[in-house]
Amino acid sequence: NAGVTQTPKFQVLKTGQSMTLQCAQDMNHNSMYWYRQDPGMGLRLIYYSASEGTTDKGEVPNGYNVSRLNKREFSLRLESAAPSQTSVYFCASSLTGYSNQPQHFGDGTRLSIL
Amino acid sequence: ELKVEQNPLFLSMQEGKNYTIYCNYSTTSDRLYWYRQDPGKSLESLFVLLSNGAVKQEGRLMASLDTKARLSTLHITAAVHDLSATYFCAVDQAGTALIFGKGTTLSVSS
């Protein structure tokens, strides 16, 4: 049982390059989330998708776009990477937003932008 | 806007000692989660607290929730080295997403 799978695990980009972070879950969850984690900042929500076909901005959406491709997959795109986007990115999923179950997290993508 | 504050942010403990981590939040919510993160790893769910007065225990960790005070505590009993990690509380924001505290980094030494 894989849970939440993120690819890639590590990536180095140059300023201005674009890339897409991939996330897939096999738990039949409806809701999916993208967070970034920076030292001393906890996790901050970038975008979330309450259900297939919907996406909403979180606390720090600037510079990012998302696509809920289907129920399993939720991707995060950096159109023009900036050094301030150097971070660890976590994807998470939950049964629903009001679920009594916790969110399940992937292993993270460590992204460095030079 | 929901804000979540944890304290302390850093905690150095001796093995065998007890201590409490506090999580305060600014607006009404009846769902609170505790997660553990080891260095370079993902987040692991520890506790889900769903109502006022909820108390959950697992091994040397016990979590409680007081929704009226907007306060949750994570109590560590007789700390051991294996508990060294960063602990996050997260509060549900109207069923949309979680707002995380900045985390408490716990170091247990002999």
PDB file of C-alpha atoms in Angstrom:
ATOM      1  CA  ASN A   1       0.000   0.000   0.000  1.00  0.00           C
ATOM      2  CA  ALA A   2       1.905   3.049  -1.282  1.00  0.00           C
ATOM      3  CA  GLY A   3      -0.270   5.796   0.271  1.00  0.00           C
ATOM      4  CA  VAL A   4       0.845   9.179  -1.111  1.00  0.00           C
ATOM      5  CA  THR A   5       3.625   9.103  -3.705  1.00  0.00           C
ATOM      6  CA  GLN A   6       5.545  12.212  -4.746  1.00  0.00           C
ATOM      7  CA  THR A   7       7.955  12.582  -7.631  1.00  0.00           C
ATOM      8  CA  PRO A   8      10.689  13.647  -7.914  1.00  0.00           C
ATOM      9  CA  LYS A   9      12.254  13.368  -4.465  1.00  0.00           C
ATOM     10  CA  PHE A  10      14.995  15.903  -5.222  1.00  0.00           C
ATOM     11  CA  GLN A  11      15.354  18.580  -7.871  1.00  0.00           C
ATOM     12  CA  VAL A  12      17.706  21.457  -8.594  1.00  0.00           C
ATOM     13  CA  LEU A  13      16.496  24.211 -10.920  1.00  0.00           C
ATOM     14  CA  LYS A  14      17.874  27.440 -12.246  1.00  0.00           C
ATOM     15  CA  THR A  15      15.979  30.675 -11.730  1.00  0.00           C
ATOM     16  CA  GLY A  16      13.329  31.057 -14.411  1.00  0.00           C
ATOM     17  CA  GLN A  17      12.986  27.367 -15.209  1.00  0.00           C
ATOM     18  CA  SER A  18       9.662  25.634 -14.876  1.00  0.00           C
ATOM     19  CA  MET A  19       8.771  22.259 -13.470  1.00  0.00           C
ATOM     20  CA  THR A  20       5.866  20.180 -12.243  1.00  0.00           C
ATOM     21  CA  LEU A  21       5.778  18.230  -9.013  1.00  0.00           C
ATOM     22  CA  GLN A  22       3.663  15.113  -9.201  1.00  0.00           C
ATOM     23  CA  CYS A  23       1.530  13.581  -6.465  1.00  0.00           C
ATOM     24  CA  ALA A  24      -0.640  10.473  -6.527  1.00  0.00           C
ATOM     25  CA  GLN A  25      -2.618   8.710  -3.802  1.00  0.00           C
ATOM     26  CA  ASP A  26      -4.087   5.226  -3.808  1.00  0.00           C
ATOM     27  CA  MET A  27      -6.398   5.542  -0.785  1.00  0.00           C
ATOM     28  CA  ASN A  28      -9.471   6.715  -2.718  1.00  0.00           C
ATOM     29  CA  HIS A  29      -9.311  10.053  -0.922  1.00  0.00           C
ATOM     30  CA  ASN A  30     -11.355  12.978  -2.151  1.00  0.00           C
ATOM     31  CA  SER A  31      -9.230  15.854  -0.831  1.00  0.00           C
ATOM     32  CA  MET A  32      -5.624  16.608  -1.697  1.00  0.00           C
ATOM     33  CA  TYR A  33      -3.220  19.333  -0.592  1.00  0.00           C
ATOM     34  CA  TRP A  34       0.126  20.901  -1.372  1.00  0.00           C
ATOM     35  CA  TYR A  35       2.248  22.386   1.432  1.00  0.00           C
ATOM     36  CA  ARG A  36       5.684  23.885   1.588  1.00  0.00           C
ATOM     37  CA  GLN A  37       7.949  23.546   4.592  1.00  0.00           C
ATOM     38  CA  ASP A  38      10.642  26.094   5.358  1.00  0.00           C
ATOM     39  CA  PRO A  39      12.916  26.118   8.408  1.00  0.00           C
ATOM     40  CA  GLY A  40      11.162  27.599  11.436  1.00  0.00           C
ATOM     41  CA  MET A  41       7.905  28.138   9.516  1.00  0.00           C
ATOM     42  CA  GLY A  42       6.032  24.891   9.949  1.00  0.00           C
ATOM     43  CA  LEU A  43       3.990  23.812   6.949  1.00  0.00           C
ATOM     44  CA  ARG A  44       2.122  26.367   4.900  1.00  0.00           C
ATOM     45  CA  LEU A  45      -0.694  25.493   2.548  1.00  0.00           C
ATOM     46  CA  ILE A  46      -0.146  26.403  -1.096  1.00  0.00           C
ATOM     47  CA  TYR A  47      -3.265  24.988  -2.784  1.00  0.00           C
ATOM     48  CA  TYR A  48      -5.827  22.357  -2.009  1.00  0.00           C
ATOM     49  CA  SER A  49      -8.447  20.383  -3.861  1.00  0.00           C
ATOM     50  CA  ALA A  50     -11.499  19.462  -1.835  1.00  0.00           C
ATOM     51  CA  SER A  51     -12.716  17.091  -4.527  1.00  0.00           C
ATOM     52  CA  GLU A  52     -12.021  16.124  -8.098  1.00  0.00           C
ATOM     53  CA  GLY A  53     -12.580  19.101 -10.342  1.00  0.00           C
ATOM     54  CA  THR A  54     -12.063  21.798  -7.702  1.00  0.00           C
ATOM     55  CA  THR A  55      -8.997  23.681  -6.538  1.00  0.00           C
ATOM     56  CA  ASP A  56      -8.585  26.574  -4.117  1.00  0.00           C
ATOM     57  CA  LYS A  57      -5.788  28.829  -2.971  1.00  0.00           C
ATOM     58  CA  GLY A  58      -4.192  28.383   0.384  1.00  0.00           C
ATOM     59  CA  GLU A  59      -1.982  30.687   2.396  1.00  0.00           C
ATOM     60  CA  VAL A  60       0.928  31.052  -0.068  1.00  0.00           C
ATOM     61  CA  PRO A  61      -0.294  30.454  -3.659  1.00  0.00           C
ATOM     62  CA  ASN A  62       1.718  33.099  -5.528  1.00  0.00           C
ATOM     63  CA  GLY A  63       4.061  31.648  -8.127  1.00  0.00           C
ATOM     64  CA  TYR A  64       2.307  28.275  -8.250  1.00  0.00           C
ATOM     65  CA  ASN A  65      -0.445  26.582 -10.217  1.00  0.00           C
ATOM     66  CA  VAL A  66      -2.132  23.257  -9.606  1.00  0.00           C
ATOM     67  CA  SER A  67      -4.072  20.677 -11.562  1.00  0.00           C
ATOM     68  CA  ARG A  68      -6.334  18.005 -10.137  1.00  0.00           C
ATOM     69  CA  LEU A  69      -5.875  15.593 -13.007  1.00  0.00           C
ATOM     70  CA  ASN A  70      -8.255  12.975 -11.620  1.00  0.00           C
ATOM     71  CA  LYS A  71      -9.224  11.664  -8.209  1.00  0.00           C
ATOM     72  CA  ARG A  72      -5.785  10.134  -7.651  1.00  0.00           C
ATOM     73  CA  GLU A  73      -3.454  12.829  -8.949  1.00  0.00           C
ATOM     74  CA  PHE A  74      -2.758  16.419  -7.947  1.00  0.00           C
ATOM     75  CA  SER A  75       0.173  18.256  -9.523  1.00  0.00           C
ATOM     76  CA  LEU A  76       1.933  21.480  -8.559  1.00  0.00           C
ATOM     77  CA  ARG A  77       3.587  23.621 -11.213  1.00  0.00           C
ATOM     78  CA  LEU A  78       6.206  26.320 -10.852  1.00  0.00           C
ATOM     79  CA  GLU A  79       6.014  28.385 -14.033  1.00  0.00           C
ATOM     80  CA  SER A  80       9.123  30.516 -13.472  1.00  0.00           C
ATOM     81  CA  ALA A  81      11.102  29.304 -10.485  1.00  0.00           C
ATOM     82  CA  ALA A  82      12.572  31.822  -8.052  1.00  0.00           C
ATOM     83  CA  PRO A  83      15.118  31.291  -5.254  1.00  0.00           C
ATOM     84  CA  SER A  84      12.372  32.070  -2.702  1.00  0.00           C
ATOM     85  CA  GLN A  85      10.663  28.873  -3.801  1.00  0.00           C
ATOM     86  CA  THR A  86      13.534  26.752  -2.504  1.00  0.00           C
ATOM     87  CA  SER A  87      11.763  24.546  -0.009  1.00  0.00           C
ATOM     88  CA  VAL A  88      10.539  21.071   0.813  1.00  0.00           C
ATOM     89  CA  TYR A  89       7.162  20.411  -0.765  1.00  0.00           C
ATOM     90  CA  PHE A  90       4.710  17.952   0.729  1.00  0.00           C
ATOM     91  CA  CYS A  91       1.597  16.555  -0.842  1.00  0.00           C
ATOM     92  CA  ALA A  92      -1.133  15.214   1.430  1.00  0.00           C
ATOM     93  CA  SER A  93      -4.540  13.630   1.076  1.00  0.00           C
ATOM     94  CA  SER A  94      -7.560  12.993   3.256  1.00  0.00           C
ATOM     95  CA  LEU A  95     -10.884  11.262   2.807  1.00  0.00           C
ATOM     96  CA  THR A  96     -12.680  14.612   2.871  1.00  0.00           C
ATOM     97  CA  GLY A  97     -12.068  18.037   4.369  1.00  0.00           C
ATOM     98  CA  TYR A  98     -14.352  17.198   7.287  1.00  0.00           C
ATOM     99  CA  SER A  99     -12.957  13.724   7.765  1.00  0.00           C
ATOM    100  CA  ASN A 100     -12.260  12.433  11.257  1.00  0.00           C
ATOM    101  CA  GLN A 101      -9.133  10.861   9.838  1.00  0.00           C
ATOM    102  CA  PRO A 102      -5.808  12.701   9.614  1.00  0.00           C
ATOM    103  CA  GLN A 103      -4.207  13.863   6.426  1.00  0.00           C
ATOM    104  CA  HIS A 104      -1.665  11.429   5.001  1.00  0.00           C
ATOM    105  CA  PHE A 105       1.580  12.905   3.744  1.00  0.00           C
ATOM    106  CA  GLY A 106       3.991  11.919   1.017  1.00  0.00           C
ATOM    107  CA  ASP A 107       7.754  11.771   1.535  1.00  0.00           C
ATOM    108  CA  GLY A 108       8.307  15.254   0.148  1.00  0.00           C
ATOM    109  CA  THR A 109      10.173  16.842  -2.752  1.00  0.00           C
ATOM    110  CA  ARG A 110      13.318  18.762  -1.876  1.00  0.00           C
ATOM    111  CA  LEU A 111      13.602  21.596  -4.362  1.00  0.00           C
ATOM    112  CA  SER A 112      16.572  23.943  -4.699  1.00  0.00           C
ATOM    113  CA  ILE A 113      16.497  26.930  -7.025  1.00  0.00           C
ATOM    114  CA  LEU A 114      19.787  28.559  -7.873  1.00  0.00           C
TER     115      LEU A 114
ATOM    116  CA  GLU B   1      -7.678  34.265  10.179  1.00  0.00           C
ATOM    117  CA  LEU B   2      -6.738  31.165  12.101  1.00  0.00           C
ATOM    118  CA  LYS B   3      -3.337  31.287  13.776  1.00  0.00           C
ATOM    119  CA  VAL B   4      -1.671  28.422  15.594  1.00  0.00           C
ATOM    120  CA  GLU B   5       1.111  28.930  18.112  1.00  0.00           C
ATOM    121  CA  GLN B   6       3.237  26.255  19.686  1.00  0.00           C
ATOM    122  CA  ASN B   7       5.570  26.592  22.598  1.00  0.00           C
ATOM    123  CA  PRO B   8       8.245  25.960  23.279  1.00  0.00           C
ATOM    124  CA  LEU B   9       9.803  25.825  19.813  1.00  0.00           C
ATOM    125  CA  PHE B  10      12.854  23.985  21.106  1.00  0.00           C
ATOM    126  CA  LEU B  11      12.990  21.612  24.017  1.00  0.00           C
ATOM    127  CA  SER B  12      15.997  19.816  25.394  1.00  0.00           C
ATOM    128  CA  MET B  13      15.095  17.097  27.871  1.00  0.00           C
ATOM    129  CA  GLN B  14      16.843  14.505  29.907  1.00  0.00           C
ATOM    130  CA  GLU B  15      15.754  10.940  29.667  1.00  0.00           C
ATOM    131  CA  GLY B  16      13.211  10.060  32.314  1.00  0.00           C
ATOM    132  CA  LYS B  17      11.828  13.572  32.684  1.00  0.00           C
ATOM    133  CA  ASN B  18       8.310  14.797  31.966  1.00  0.00           C
ATOM    134  CA  TYR B  19       7.335  17.803  29.907  1.00  0.00           C
ATOM    135  CA  THR B  20       4.408  19.406  28.103  1.00  0.00           C
ATOM    136  CA  ILE B  21       4.175  21.065  24.695  1.00  0.00           C
ATOM    137  CA  TYR B  22       1.426  23.653  24.270  1.00  0.00           C
ATOM    138  CA  CYS B  23      -0.605  24.497  21.189  1.00  0.00           C
ATOM    139  CA  ASN B  24      -2.820  27.576  21.197  1.00  0.00           C
ATOM    140  CA  TYR B  25      -5.080  28.603  18.338  1.00  0.00           C
ATOM    141  CA  SER B  26      -6.943  31.795  17.628  1.00  0.00           C
ATOM    142  CA  THR B  27     -10.406  30.890  16.299  1.00  0.00           C
ATOM    143  CA  THR B  28     -13.012  28.271  17.016  1.00  0.00           C
ATOM    144  CA  SER B  29     -12.236  24.767  15.828  1.00  0.00           C
ATOM    145  CA  ASP B  30     -13.132  21.352  17.174  1.00  0.00           C
ATOM    146  CA  ARG B  31     -10.528  19.339  15.302  1.00  0.00           C
ATOM    147  CA  LEU B  32      -6.883  19.269  16.184  1.00  0.00           C
ATOM    148  CA  TYR B  33      -4.126  16.975  15.008  1.00  0.00           C
ATOM    149  CA  TRP B  34      -0.661  16.157  16.296  1.00  0.00           C
ATOM    150  CA  TYR B  35       2.065  14.995  13.930  1.00  0.00           C
ATOM    151  CA  ARG B  36       5.629  13.837  14.397  1.00  0.00           C
ATOM    152  CA  GLN B  37       8.434  14.485  11.922  1.00  0.00           C
ATOM    153  CA  ASP B  38      11.889  12.909  12.054  1.00  0.00           C
ATOM    154  CA  PRO B  39      14.730  14.810  10.354  1.00  0.00           C
ATOM    155  CA  GLY B  40      14.478  14.573   6.573  1.00  0.00           C
ATOM    156  CA  LYS B  41      11.311  12.511   6.768  1.00  0.00           C
ATOM    157  CA  SER B  42       7.617  12.915   6.188  1.00  0.00           C
ATOM    158  CA  LEU B  43       4.949  13.676   8.786  1.00  0.00           C
ATOM    159  CA  GLU B  44       3.445  10.863  10.798  1.00  0.00           C
ATOM    160  CA  SER B  45       0.034  11.244  12.409  1.00  0.00           C
ATOM    161  CA  LEU B  46       0.070  10.815  16.188  1.00  0.00           C
ATOM    162  CA  PHE B  47      -3.325  11.918  17.454  1.00  0.00           C
ATOM    163  CA  VAL B  48      -6.652  13.198  16.169  1.00  0.00           C
ATOM    164  CA  LEU B  49      -8.640  15.181  18.748  1.00  0.00           C
ATOM    165  CA  LEU B  50     -12.213  15.821  17.710  1.00  0.00           C
ATOM    166  CA  SER B  51     -14.084  17.290  20.660  1.00  0.00           C
ATOM    167  CA  ASN B  52     -13.739  19.325  23.802  1.00  0.00           C
ATOM    168  CA  GLY B  53     -12.149  17.276  26.555  1.00  0.00           C
ATOM    169  CA  ALA B  54     -10.760  14.677  24.182  1.00  0.00           C
ATOM    170  CA  VAL B  55      -7.733  12.827  25.531  1.00  0.00           C
ATOM    171  CA  LYS B  56      -5.663  10.336  23.583  1.00  0.00           C
ATOM    172  CA  GLN B  57      -2.635   8.350  24.770  1.00  0.00           C
ATOM    173  CA  GLU B  58      -0.045   6.306  22.946  1.00  0.00           C
ATOM    174  CA  GLY B  59       2.926   5.026  24.881  1.00  0.00           C
ATOM    175  CA  ARG B  60       4.712   7.932  26.584  1.00  0.00           C
ATOM    176  CA  LEU B  61       2.671  10.584  24.768  1.00  0.00           C
ATOM    177  CA  MET B  62      -0.704  11.938  25.820  1.00  0.00           C
ATOM    178  CA  ALA B  63      -2.634  14.647  24.000  1.00  0.00           C
ATOM    179  CA  SER B  64      -5.635  16.628  25.170  1.00  0.00           C
ATOM    180  CA  LEU B  65      -7.937  19.283  23.749  1.00  0.00           C
ATOM    181  CA  ASP B  66      -9.763  22.151  25.463  1.00  0.00           C
ATOM    182  CA  THR B  67     -11.809  23.871  22.763  1.00  0.00           C
ATOM    183  CA  LYS B  68     -13.093  26.558  25.126  1.00  0.00           C
ATOM    184  CA  ALA B  69      -9.554  27.639  25.965  1.00  0.00           C
ATOM    185  CA  ARG B  70      -8.439  26.951  22.356  1.00  0.00           C
ATOM    186  CA  LEU B  71      -5.592  24.918  23.767  1.00  0.00           C
ATOM    187  CA  SER B  72      -4.137  21.493  23.186  1.00  0.00           C
ATOM    188  CA  THR B  73      -1.304  19.905  25.114  1.00  0.00           C
ATOM    189  CA  LEU B  74       1.070  17.085  24.267  1.00  0.00           C
ATOM    190  CA  HIS B  75       2.471  15.586  27.449  1.00  0.00           C
ATOM    191  CA  ILE B  76       5.622  13.513  27.425  1.00  0.00           C
ATOM    192  CA  THR B  77       6.125  11.074  30.275  1.00  0.00           C
ATOM    193  CA  ALA B  78       9.550   9.672  31.167  1.00  0.00           C
ATOM    194  CA  ALA B  79      11.176  10.778  27.929  1.00  0.00           C
ATOM    195  CA  VAL B  80      13.399   8.402  25.986  1.00  0.00           C
ATOM    196  CA  HIS B  81      15.833   9.158  23.176  1.00  0.00           C
ATOM    197  CA  ASP B  82      13.509   7.659  20.548  1.00  0.00           C
ATOM    198  CA  LEU B  83      11.071  10.524  21.153  1.00  0.00           C
ATOM    199  CA  SER B  84      13.559  13.026  19.726  1.00  0.00           C
ATOM    200  CA  ALA B  85      11.776  14.597  16.739  1.00  0.00           C
ATOM    201  CA  THR B  86       9.808  17.669  15.739  1.00  0.00           C
ATOM    202  CA  TYR B  87       6.172  17.725  16.843  1.00  0.00           C
ATOM    203  CA  PHE B  88       3.531  19.755  15.048  1.00  0.00           C
ATOM    204  CA  CYS B  89       0.004  20.588  16.020  1.00  0.00           C
ATOM    205  CA  ALA B  90      -2.419  21.451  13.238  1.00  0.00           C
ATOM    206  CA  VAL B  91      -5.900  22.894  13.488  1.00  0.00           C
ATOM    207  CA  ASP B  92      -8.712  22.308  11.044  1.00  0.00           C
ATOM    208  CA  GLN B  93      -9.820  25.454   9.234  1.00  0.00           C
ATOM    209  CA  ALA B  94     -13.529  25.020   8.539  1.00  0.00           C
ATOM    210  CA  GLY B  95     -13.019  21.658   6.894  1.00  0.00           C
ATOM    211  CA  THR B  96     -10.858  23.052   4.110  1.00  0.00           C
ATOM    212  CA  ALA B  97      -7.287  22.536   5.217  1.00  0.00           C
ATOM    213  CA  LEU B  98      -4.994  22.411   8.206  1.00  0.00           C
ATOM    214  CA  ILE B  99      -3.137  25.334   9.706  1.00  0.00           C
ATOM    215  CA  PHE B 100       0.097  24.170  11.288  1.00  0.00           C
ATOM    216  CA  GLY B 101       2.065  25.509  14.194  1.00  0.00           C
ATOM    217  CA  LYS B 102       5.774  26.108  13.653  1.00  0.00           C
ATOM    218  CA  GLY B 103       6.690  22.891  15.408  1.00  0.00           C
ATOM    219  CA  THR B 104       8.494  21.945  18.610  1.00  0.00           C
ATOM    220  CA  THR B 105      11.887  20.325  18.150  1.00  0.00           C
ATOM    221  CA  LEU B 106      12.472  17.899  20.979  1.00  0.00           C
ATOM    222  CA  SER B 107      15.906  16.577  21.861  1.00  0.00           C
ATOM    223  CA  VAL B 108      16.159  13.880  24.526  1.00  0.00           C
ATOM    224  CA  SER B 109      19.568  13.073  25.928  1.00  0.00           C
ATOM    225  CA  SER B 110      20.848  10.770  28.627  1.00  0.00           C
TER     226      SER B 110
END
